XYZ file of C-alpha atoms in Angstrom:
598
model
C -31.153 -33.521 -1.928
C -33.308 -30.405 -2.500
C -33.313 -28.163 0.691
C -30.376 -29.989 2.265
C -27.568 -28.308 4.096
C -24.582 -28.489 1.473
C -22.081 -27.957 4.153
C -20.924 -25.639 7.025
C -19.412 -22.798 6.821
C -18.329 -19.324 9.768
C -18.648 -16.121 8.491
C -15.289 -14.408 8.703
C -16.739 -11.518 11.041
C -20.049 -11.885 12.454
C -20.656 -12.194 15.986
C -24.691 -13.437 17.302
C -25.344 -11.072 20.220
C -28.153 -13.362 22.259
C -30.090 -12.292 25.722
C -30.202 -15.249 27.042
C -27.167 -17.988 26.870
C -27.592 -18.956 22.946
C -28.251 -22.423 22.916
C -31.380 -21.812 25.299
C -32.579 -20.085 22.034
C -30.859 -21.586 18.869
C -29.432 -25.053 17.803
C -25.350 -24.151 17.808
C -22.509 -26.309 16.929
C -18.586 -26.743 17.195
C -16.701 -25.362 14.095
C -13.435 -26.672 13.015
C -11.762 -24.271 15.416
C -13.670 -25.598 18.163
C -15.828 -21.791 18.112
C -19.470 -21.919 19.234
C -21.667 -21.645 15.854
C -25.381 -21.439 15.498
C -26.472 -24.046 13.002
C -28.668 -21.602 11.509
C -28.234 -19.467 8.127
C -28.018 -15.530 8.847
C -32.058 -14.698 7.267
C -33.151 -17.850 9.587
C -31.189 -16.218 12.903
C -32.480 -12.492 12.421
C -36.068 -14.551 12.166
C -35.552 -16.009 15.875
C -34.617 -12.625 17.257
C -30.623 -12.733 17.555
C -28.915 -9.560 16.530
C -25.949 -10.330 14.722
C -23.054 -7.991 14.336
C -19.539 -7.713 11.826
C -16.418 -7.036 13.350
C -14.441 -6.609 11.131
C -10.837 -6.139 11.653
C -8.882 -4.072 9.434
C -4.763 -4.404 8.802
C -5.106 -0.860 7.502
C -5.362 0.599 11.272
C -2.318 -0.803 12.445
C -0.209 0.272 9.492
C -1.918 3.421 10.840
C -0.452 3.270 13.890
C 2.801 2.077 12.640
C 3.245 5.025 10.629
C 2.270 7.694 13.047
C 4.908 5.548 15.766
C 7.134 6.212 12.782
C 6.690 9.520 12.203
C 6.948 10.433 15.237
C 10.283 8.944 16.218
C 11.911 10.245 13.221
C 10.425 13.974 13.432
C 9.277 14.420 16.754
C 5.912 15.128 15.234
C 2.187 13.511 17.165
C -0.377 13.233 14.195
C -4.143 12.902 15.745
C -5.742 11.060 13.117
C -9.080 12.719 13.853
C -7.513 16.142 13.284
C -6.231 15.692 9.993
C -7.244 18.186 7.288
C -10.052 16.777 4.619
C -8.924 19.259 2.202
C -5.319 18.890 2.140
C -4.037 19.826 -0.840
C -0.772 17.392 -1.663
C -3.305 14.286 -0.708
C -5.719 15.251 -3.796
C -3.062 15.764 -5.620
C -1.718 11.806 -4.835
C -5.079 10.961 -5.680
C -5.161 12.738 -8.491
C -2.340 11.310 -10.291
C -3.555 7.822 -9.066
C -0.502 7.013 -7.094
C -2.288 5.079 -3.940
C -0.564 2.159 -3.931
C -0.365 1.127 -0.657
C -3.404 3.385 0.709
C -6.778 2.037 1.947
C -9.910 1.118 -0.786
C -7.826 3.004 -3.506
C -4.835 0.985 -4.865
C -6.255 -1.349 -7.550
C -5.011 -0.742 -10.899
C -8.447 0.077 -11.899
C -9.209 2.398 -9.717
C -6.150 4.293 -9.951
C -7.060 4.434 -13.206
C -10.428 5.783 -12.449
C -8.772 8.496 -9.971
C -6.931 9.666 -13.088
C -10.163 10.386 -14.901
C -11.803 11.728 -12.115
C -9.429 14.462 -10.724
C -11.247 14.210 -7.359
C -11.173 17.927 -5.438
C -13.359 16.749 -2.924
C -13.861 14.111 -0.044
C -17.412 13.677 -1.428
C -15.753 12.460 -4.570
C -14.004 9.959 -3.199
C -16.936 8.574 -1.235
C -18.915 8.419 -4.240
C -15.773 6.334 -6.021
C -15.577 4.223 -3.118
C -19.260 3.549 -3.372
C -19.261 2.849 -7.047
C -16.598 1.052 -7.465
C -18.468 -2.753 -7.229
C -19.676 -4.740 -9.947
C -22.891 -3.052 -11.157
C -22.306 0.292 -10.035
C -19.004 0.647 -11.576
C -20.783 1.011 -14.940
C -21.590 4.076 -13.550
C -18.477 5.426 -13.125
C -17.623 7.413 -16.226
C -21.177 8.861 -16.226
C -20.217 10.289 -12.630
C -17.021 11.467 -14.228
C -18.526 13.337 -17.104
C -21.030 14.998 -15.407
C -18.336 15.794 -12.813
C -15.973 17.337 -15.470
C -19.333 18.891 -17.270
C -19.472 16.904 -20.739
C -22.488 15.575 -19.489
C -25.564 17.983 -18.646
C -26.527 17.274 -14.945
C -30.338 16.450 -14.274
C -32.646 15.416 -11.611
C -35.697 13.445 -12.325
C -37.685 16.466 -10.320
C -36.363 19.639 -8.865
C -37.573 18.194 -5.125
C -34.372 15.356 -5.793
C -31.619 18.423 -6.393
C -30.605 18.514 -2.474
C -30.422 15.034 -2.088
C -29.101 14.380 -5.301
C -26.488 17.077 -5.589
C -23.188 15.924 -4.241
C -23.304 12.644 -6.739
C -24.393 14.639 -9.852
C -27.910 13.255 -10.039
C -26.729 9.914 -10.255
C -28.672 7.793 -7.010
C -25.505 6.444 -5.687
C -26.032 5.384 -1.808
C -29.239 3.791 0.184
C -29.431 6.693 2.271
C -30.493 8.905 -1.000
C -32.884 6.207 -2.025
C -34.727 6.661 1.584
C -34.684 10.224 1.721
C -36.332 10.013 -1.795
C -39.110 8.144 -0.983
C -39.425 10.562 2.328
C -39.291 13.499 0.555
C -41.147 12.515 -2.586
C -43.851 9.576 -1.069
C -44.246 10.522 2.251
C -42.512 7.927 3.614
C -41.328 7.257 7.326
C -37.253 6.471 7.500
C -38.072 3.758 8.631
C -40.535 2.184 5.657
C -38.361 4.094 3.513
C -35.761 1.389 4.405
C -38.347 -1.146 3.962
C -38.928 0.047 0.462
C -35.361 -0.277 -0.037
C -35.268 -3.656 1.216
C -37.784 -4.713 -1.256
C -36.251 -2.990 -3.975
C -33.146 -4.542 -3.534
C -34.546 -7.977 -3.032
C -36.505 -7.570 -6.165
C -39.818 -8.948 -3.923
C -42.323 -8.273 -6.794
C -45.352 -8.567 -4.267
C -44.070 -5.769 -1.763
C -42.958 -3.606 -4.613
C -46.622 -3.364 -6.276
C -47.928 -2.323 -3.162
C -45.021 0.380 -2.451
C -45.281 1.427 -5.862
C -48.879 2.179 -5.180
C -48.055 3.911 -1.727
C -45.304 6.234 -3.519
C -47.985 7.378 -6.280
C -50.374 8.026 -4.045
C -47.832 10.030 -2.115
C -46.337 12.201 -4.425
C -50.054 13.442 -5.666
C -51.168 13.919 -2.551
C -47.702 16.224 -0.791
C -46.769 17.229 -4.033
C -49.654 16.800 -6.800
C -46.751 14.930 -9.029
C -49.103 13.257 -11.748
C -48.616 9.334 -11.355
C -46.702 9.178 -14.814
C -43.865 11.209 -13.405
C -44.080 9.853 -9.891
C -44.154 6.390 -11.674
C -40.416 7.139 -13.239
C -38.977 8.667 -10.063
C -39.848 4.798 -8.389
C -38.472 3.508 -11.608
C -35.232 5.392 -11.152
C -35.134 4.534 -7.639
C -35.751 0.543 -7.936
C -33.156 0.902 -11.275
C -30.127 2.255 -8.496
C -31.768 0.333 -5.368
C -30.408 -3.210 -7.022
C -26.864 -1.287 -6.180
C -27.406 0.874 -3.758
C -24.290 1.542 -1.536
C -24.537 2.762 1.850
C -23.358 6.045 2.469
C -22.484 5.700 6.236
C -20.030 2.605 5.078
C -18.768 4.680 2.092
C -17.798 7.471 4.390
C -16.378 5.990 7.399
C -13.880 3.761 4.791
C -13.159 6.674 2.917
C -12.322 8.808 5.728
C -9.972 5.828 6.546
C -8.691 5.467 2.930
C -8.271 9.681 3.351
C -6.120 8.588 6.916
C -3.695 6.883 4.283
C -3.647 9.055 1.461
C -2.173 11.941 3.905
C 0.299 10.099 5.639
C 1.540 8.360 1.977
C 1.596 12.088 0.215
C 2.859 14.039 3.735
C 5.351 11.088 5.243
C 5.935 8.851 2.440
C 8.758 6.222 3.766
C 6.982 6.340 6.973
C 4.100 5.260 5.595
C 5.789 2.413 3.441
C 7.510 1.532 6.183
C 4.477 0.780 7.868
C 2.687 -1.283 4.690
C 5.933 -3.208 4.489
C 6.030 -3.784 8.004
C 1.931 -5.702 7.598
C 2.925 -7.119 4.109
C 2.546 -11.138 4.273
C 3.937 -13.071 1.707
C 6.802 -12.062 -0.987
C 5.114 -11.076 -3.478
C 3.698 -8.237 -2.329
C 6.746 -6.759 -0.255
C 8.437 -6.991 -3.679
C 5.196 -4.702 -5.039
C 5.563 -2.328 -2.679
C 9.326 -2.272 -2.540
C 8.751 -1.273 -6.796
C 6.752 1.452 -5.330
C 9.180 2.835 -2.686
C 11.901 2.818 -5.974
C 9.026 5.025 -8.276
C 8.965 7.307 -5.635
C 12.380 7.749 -4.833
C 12.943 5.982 -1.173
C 15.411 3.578 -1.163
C 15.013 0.637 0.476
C 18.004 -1.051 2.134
C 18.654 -4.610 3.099
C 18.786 -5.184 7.370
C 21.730 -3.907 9.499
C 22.417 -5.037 12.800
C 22.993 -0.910 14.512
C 20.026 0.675 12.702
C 17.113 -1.651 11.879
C 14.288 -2.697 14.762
C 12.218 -5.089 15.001
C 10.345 -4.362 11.470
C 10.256 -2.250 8.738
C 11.281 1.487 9.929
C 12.985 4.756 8.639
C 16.289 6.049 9.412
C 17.632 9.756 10.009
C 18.392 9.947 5.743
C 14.612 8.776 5.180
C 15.609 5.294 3.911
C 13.576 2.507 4.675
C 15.317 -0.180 6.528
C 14.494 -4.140 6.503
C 13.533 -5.133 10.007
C 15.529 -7.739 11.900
C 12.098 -9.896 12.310
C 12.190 -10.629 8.594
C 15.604 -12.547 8.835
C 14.530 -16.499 9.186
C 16.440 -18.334 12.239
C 16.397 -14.987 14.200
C 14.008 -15.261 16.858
C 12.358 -12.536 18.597
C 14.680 -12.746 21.956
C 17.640 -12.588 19.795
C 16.159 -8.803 18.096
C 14.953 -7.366 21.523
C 18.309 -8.286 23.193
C 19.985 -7.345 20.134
C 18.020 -3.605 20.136
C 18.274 -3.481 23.491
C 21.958 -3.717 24.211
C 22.356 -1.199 21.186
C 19.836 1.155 22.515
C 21.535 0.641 25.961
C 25.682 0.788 25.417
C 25.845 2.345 21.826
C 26.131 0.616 18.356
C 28.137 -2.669 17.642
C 31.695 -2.617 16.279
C 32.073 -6.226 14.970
C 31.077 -9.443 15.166
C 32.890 -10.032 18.070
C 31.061 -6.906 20.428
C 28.290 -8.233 19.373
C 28.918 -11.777 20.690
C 30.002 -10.333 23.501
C 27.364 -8.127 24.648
C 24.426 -10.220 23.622
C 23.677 -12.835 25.480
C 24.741 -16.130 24.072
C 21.552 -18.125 24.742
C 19.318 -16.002 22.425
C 21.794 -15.460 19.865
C 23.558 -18.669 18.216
C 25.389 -20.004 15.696
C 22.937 -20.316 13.395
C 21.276 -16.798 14.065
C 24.192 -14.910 13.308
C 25.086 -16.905 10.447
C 21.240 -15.926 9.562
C 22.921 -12.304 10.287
C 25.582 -12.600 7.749
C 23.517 -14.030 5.275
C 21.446 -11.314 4.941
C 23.793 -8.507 4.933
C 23.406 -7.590 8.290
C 26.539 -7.543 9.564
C 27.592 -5.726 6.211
C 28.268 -2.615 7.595
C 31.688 -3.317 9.474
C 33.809 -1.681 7.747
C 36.617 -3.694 5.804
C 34.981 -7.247 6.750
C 32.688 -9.553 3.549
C 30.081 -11.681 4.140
C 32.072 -15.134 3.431
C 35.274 -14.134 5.963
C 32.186 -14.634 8.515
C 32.156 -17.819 6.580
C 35.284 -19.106 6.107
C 38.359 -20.518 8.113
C 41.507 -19.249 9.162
C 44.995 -21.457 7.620
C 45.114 -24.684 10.073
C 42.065 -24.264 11.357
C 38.695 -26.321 10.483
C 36.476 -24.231 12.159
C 34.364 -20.560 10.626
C 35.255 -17.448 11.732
C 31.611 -17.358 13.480
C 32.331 -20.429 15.363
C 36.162 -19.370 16.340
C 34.302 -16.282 17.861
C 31.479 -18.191 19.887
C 34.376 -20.901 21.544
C 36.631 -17.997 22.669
C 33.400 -16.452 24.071
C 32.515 -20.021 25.763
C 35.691 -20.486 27.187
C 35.854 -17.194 29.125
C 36.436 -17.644 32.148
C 34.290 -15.265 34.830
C 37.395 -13.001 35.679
C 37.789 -9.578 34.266
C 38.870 -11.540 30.858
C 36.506 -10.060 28.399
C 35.912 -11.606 24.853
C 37.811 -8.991 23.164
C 40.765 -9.456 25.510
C 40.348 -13.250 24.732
C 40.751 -12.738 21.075
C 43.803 -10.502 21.521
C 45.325 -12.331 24.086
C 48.082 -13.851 21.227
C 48.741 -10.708 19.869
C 51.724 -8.099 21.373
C 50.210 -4.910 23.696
C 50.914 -2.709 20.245
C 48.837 -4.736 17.967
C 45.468 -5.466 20.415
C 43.719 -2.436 18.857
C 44.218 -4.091 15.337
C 41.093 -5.857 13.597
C 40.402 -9.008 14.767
C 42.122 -11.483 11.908
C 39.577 -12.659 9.466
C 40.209 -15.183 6.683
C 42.166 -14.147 3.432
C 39.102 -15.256 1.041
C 37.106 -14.247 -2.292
C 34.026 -12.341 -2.010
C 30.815 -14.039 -2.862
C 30.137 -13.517 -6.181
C 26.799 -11.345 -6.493
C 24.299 -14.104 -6.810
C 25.751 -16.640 -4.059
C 25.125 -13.578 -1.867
C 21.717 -13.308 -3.566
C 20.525 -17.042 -3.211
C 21.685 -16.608 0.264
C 19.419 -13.666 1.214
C 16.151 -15.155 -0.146
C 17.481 -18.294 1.919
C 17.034 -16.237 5.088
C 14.383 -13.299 4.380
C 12.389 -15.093 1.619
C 13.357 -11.978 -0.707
C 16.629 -10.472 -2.755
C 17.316 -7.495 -1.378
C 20.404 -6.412 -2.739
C 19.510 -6.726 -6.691
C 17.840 -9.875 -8.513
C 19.654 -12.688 -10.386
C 18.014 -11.734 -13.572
C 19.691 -7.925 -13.281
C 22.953 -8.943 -14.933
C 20.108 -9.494 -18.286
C 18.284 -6.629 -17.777
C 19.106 -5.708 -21.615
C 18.599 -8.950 -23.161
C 14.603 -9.749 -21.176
C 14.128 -5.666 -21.895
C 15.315 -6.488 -26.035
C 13.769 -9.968 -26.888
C 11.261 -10.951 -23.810
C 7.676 -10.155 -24.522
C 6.103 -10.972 -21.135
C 6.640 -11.911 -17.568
C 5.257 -14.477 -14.911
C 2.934 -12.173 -13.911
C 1.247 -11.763 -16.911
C 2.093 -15.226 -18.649
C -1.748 -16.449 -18.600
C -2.961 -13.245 -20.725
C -1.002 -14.449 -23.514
C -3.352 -16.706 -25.199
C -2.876 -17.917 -28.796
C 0.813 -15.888 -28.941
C 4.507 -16.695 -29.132
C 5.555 -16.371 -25.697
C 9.375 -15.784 -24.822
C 10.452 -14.548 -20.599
C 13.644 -15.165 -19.019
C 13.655 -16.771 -15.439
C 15.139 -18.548 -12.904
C 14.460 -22.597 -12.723
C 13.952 -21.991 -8.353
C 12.526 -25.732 -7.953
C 12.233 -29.079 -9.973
C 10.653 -32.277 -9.733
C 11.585 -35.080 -12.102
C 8.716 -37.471 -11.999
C 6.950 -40.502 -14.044
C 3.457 -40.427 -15.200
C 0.534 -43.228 -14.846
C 1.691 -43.940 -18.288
C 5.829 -44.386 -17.023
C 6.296 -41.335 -19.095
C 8.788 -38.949 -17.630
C 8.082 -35.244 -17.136
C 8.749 -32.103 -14.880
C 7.067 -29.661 -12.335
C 9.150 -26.541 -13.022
C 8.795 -23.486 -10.279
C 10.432 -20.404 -12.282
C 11.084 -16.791 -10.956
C 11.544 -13.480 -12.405
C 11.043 -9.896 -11.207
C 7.070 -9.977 -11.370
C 6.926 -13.233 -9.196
C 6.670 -17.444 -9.806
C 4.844 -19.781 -11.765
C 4.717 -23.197 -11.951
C 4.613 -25.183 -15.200
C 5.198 -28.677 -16.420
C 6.868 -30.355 -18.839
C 5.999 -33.713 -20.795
C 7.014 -35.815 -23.557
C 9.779 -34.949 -26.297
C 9.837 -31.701 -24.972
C 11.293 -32.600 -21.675
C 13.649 -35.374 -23.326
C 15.198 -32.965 -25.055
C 15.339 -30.145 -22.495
C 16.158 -32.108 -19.453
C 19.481 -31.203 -19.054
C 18.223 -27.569 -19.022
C 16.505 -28.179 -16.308
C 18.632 -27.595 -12.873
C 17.815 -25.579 -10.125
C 19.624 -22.627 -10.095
C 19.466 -22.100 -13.879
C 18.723 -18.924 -15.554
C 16.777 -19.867 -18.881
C 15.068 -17.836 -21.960
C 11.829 -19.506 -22.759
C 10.215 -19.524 -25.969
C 6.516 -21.450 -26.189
C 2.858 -20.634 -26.745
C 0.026 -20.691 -24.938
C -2.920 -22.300 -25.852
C -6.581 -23.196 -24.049
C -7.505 -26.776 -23.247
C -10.924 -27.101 -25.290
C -11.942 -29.907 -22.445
C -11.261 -27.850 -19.547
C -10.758 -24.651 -20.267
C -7.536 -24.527 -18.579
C -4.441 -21.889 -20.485
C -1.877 -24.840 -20.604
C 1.882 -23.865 -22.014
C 3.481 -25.410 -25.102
C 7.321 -25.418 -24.999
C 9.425 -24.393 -28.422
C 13.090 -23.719 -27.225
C 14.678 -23.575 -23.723
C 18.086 -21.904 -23.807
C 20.784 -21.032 -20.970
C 20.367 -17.124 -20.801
C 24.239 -16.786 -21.180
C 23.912 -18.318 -24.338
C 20.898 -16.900 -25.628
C 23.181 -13.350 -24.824
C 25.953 -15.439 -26.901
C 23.738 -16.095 -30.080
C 21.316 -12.937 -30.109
C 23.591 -10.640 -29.199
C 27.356 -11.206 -31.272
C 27.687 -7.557 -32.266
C 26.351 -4.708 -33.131
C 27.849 -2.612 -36.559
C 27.650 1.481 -36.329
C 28.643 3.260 -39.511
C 29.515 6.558 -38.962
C 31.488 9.571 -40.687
C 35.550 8.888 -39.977
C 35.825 12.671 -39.021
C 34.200 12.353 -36.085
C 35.650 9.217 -34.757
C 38.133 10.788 -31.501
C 39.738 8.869 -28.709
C 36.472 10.552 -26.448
C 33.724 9.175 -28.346
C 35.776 5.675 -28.263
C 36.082 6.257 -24.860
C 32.106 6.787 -24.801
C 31.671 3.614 -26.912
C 32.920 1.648 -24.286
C 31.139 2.392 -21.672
């Protein structure tokens, strides 16, 4: 099996450039997604003379664009990307405080941490970070801070290395400094200066005892450096070569990352307008929704006569949800929908807006998806289940009344709204249309019913109505539930999805998808436990969890050990039954009653 292709694999970005057509030259082959491969590894291509490229393509420049199309249509403002300032002061200060969330390179919790230490005042600094910040290198890192911050005495291995080694605090950081080193020290050409760093990087033993020979003999003969002393400059060298970063990378992301950090710290809900707008999968548009509420921009749910297409700003700097993230709404229905608003002005009701968008790209179903995500929540007077809901006599929703009457126009002058007045006497036709006498939705059927159409709760959580129980007796969340080895767990969440199944053993147990703020997790249940909890266990449930986690000694694997599984109403019930104040009778008053209350 020795030497034998394991399997096949595409790199995610690289791109053989060939002079000839390539299978005149190398053996190629059909990848899964039918893409011409070469059947070669990379080191065996570069060997037959192919030049092979990464393109890479990067998420962060259209969130670029987005935010500079945003900025501009909110302020009237054109931001050249290439003109912005490298020493603007309220970006190092966002960088200083570690609050790039969001930005390019920067946002891990790590880093940000990092950042904190660092108080960068520079763009050199945050090349350096950016170029550190890998495994190897990043044990670096406080070094680079301390001699930054001057607890640490900066030194060079030999005056010659203080211009090249300067800007990084004598620490060899990128390629490029290794190179010049060896230029400027050995007499080397760029060019087998980046052979040397080849070799050093490769660890190939037989090159580097010849280079090491060629740099001795070099720095005696420019420099008459003795070879015990030219000896530990190479040592130093091959010590950073193993992580050598290259500089020209480091720059041209940080410059990128810098691109970010200005528009975030200059245009803020522009900016997370835009990283909303590129953000794939729930979990993190809820992160960076928490990070548009710690800095103060609001984030609203979708509205049919301000939100486009995706995520955008409006004229009080709020971001808006965009119409694209409501499920069963296609993208005819939001450009006919923008467009007619652009065009004619901003809807009234549900009924202008049947009647000025066309009825083949917007349905039944999409503006039911409309109404279930608060869209249509901005008519004044008018709640989300009237939309729902049928009139006395009638067996049909107030969506569906509206869509018939529209139908059954006929092609004379009769327009819809003239349609759904027609009953009523010439006073009364510039009355509200009649809507259904019904209850509100309570607060989480409106809830369920926005994650059933956007994937996300955008007008509060479920769990918010026990934010002062999970904040009082929970000790951890989803998010974190794997750190918690060895411990007494408790977290409060929502049971989202269950399957009851039977084991190989026709032992009964459950697959249990739970929610909270942080995200989901999946767990199981087996045995006794799920006997006695089974009940418990309906979709739709908010339950406190108490367990323990504990690692699998065959597989390693942090498995969760149930203890008690309570309603969350009733864990309130039994944890919280009162609470006793004593306090001096003179200064009990009708106010600080009052006060108690609330």
């Amino acid at each position: 099996l020795e030497g034998c292709a394991r399997h096949s694999s595409v790199h995610a970005a690289g791109v053989v450039i060939s002079p000839k057509p390539i299978f005149e030259l190398v053996p190629v082959y059909k990848s899964q997604n039918e893409e011409v491969t070469t059947q070669f590894v990379m080191s065996d291509l570069e060997k037959t003379g192919m030049l092979k490229m990464d393109f890479l393509g990067l998420k962060t420049l259209s969130i670029l664009r987005d935010a500079l199309f945003n900025i501009k249509k909110r302020h009237g403002i054109e931001i050249k990307l290439d003109e912005i300032p490298l020493d603007d002061k309220k970006t190092f200060q966002l960088y200083q405080r570690g609050e790039t969330i969001g930005t390019f390179q920067f946002e891990s919790e790590a880093m940000r941490k990092y950042l904190r230490a660092l108080v960068p005042t520079d763009i050199e600094d945050l090349i350096a970070m950016n170029a550190l910040y890998r495994p190897g290198p990043m044990d670096n890192i406080p070094d680079y801070i301390s001699r930054k911050h001057g607890r640490v005495k900066v030194e060079y291995p030999d005056p010659l290395l203080e211009p090249i080694l300067k800007n990084t605090y004598g620490i060899m950081i990128y390629q490029e400094q290794i190179m010049k080193v060896a230029q400027v020290i050995g007499g080397y050409s760029l060019g087998g200066a980046d052979i040397l760093r080849k070799a050093m990087g490769k660890k190939e033993k037989e090159k580097m005892a010849k280079e090491r020979t060629k740099f001795v003999n070099g720095a005696f003969a420019l420099h008459q450096i003795d070879e015990k002393k030219a000896n530990e400059i190479f040592d130093t060298m091959e010590k950073f070569a193993e992580y050598g970063f290259n500089r020209a990378h480091s720059a041209a992301y940080t410059v990128l990352s810098f691109q970010t950090g200005y528009l975030k710290a200059n245009y803020p809900a522009e900016f997370m307008a835009s990283v909303l707008s590129r953000s794939n999968d729930l979990v993190t548009t809820t992160f960076f929704i928490d990070e548009c509420k710690r800095m103060g921009i609001s984030v609203l749910g979708p509205d049919i006569n301000e939100s486009d297409a995706l995520f955008s700003v409006n004229p009080q700097g709020q971001i808006r949800f965009g119409l694209q993230a409501i499920k069963g709404l296609g993208e005819t229905a939001i450009a006919s929908i923008i467009e007619e608003r652009e065009r004619n002005g901003p809807f009234t009701n549900l009924a202008d807006v049947i009647s000025r968008v066309q009825s083949r790209s917007l349905n039944r179903r999409s503006i039911e998806s409309l109404v279930y995500a608060g869209a249509l929540d901005g008519f004044e007077g008018i709640h989300r289940a009237q939309y729902m809901a049928s009139l006395p006599g009638e067996n049909i929703t107030t969506i569906e009344r509206m869509i018939k009457i529209s139908n059954n126009k006929s092609n004379s002058s009769q327009s819809l709204m003239g349609s759904l007045f027609d009953d009523l006497p010439a006073e009364d036709k510039m009355i509200q249309i009649r809507y259904p006498v019904v209850e509100p939705w309570t607060s989480f059927e409106k809830l369920v019913r926005e994650k059933e159409v956007t994937g996300i709760y955008l007008s509060g959580h479920p769990l918010d109505a026990f934010k002062l129980e999970v904040r009082r007796y929970c000790n951890c969340n989803l998010n974190n539930l794997d750190d918690y080895v060895d411990r007494n767990i408790t977290f409060a969440a929502i049971l989202v999805k269950s399957s009851h199944l039977i084991s190989k053993n026709q032992k009964p147990f459950a697959t249990l998808e739970f929610e909270d703020w942080s995200g989901t997790k999946t767990l199981r249940i087996f045995g006794e436990n799920y006997l006695r909890f089974k009940h418990l266990l309906v979709n739709g449930n908010m339950l406190y969890v108490e367990g323990r986690n504990k690692v699998n000694q065959y597989n390693q694997a942090v498995e969760f050990t149930y203890q008690n599984i309570s309603l969350l109403q009733d864990m309130r019930n039994n944890l919280c039954k009162g609470i006793t104040l004593r306090t001096d009778i003179t200064s009990i008053s009708d106010n600080m009653i009052s006060r108690l209350d609330d």
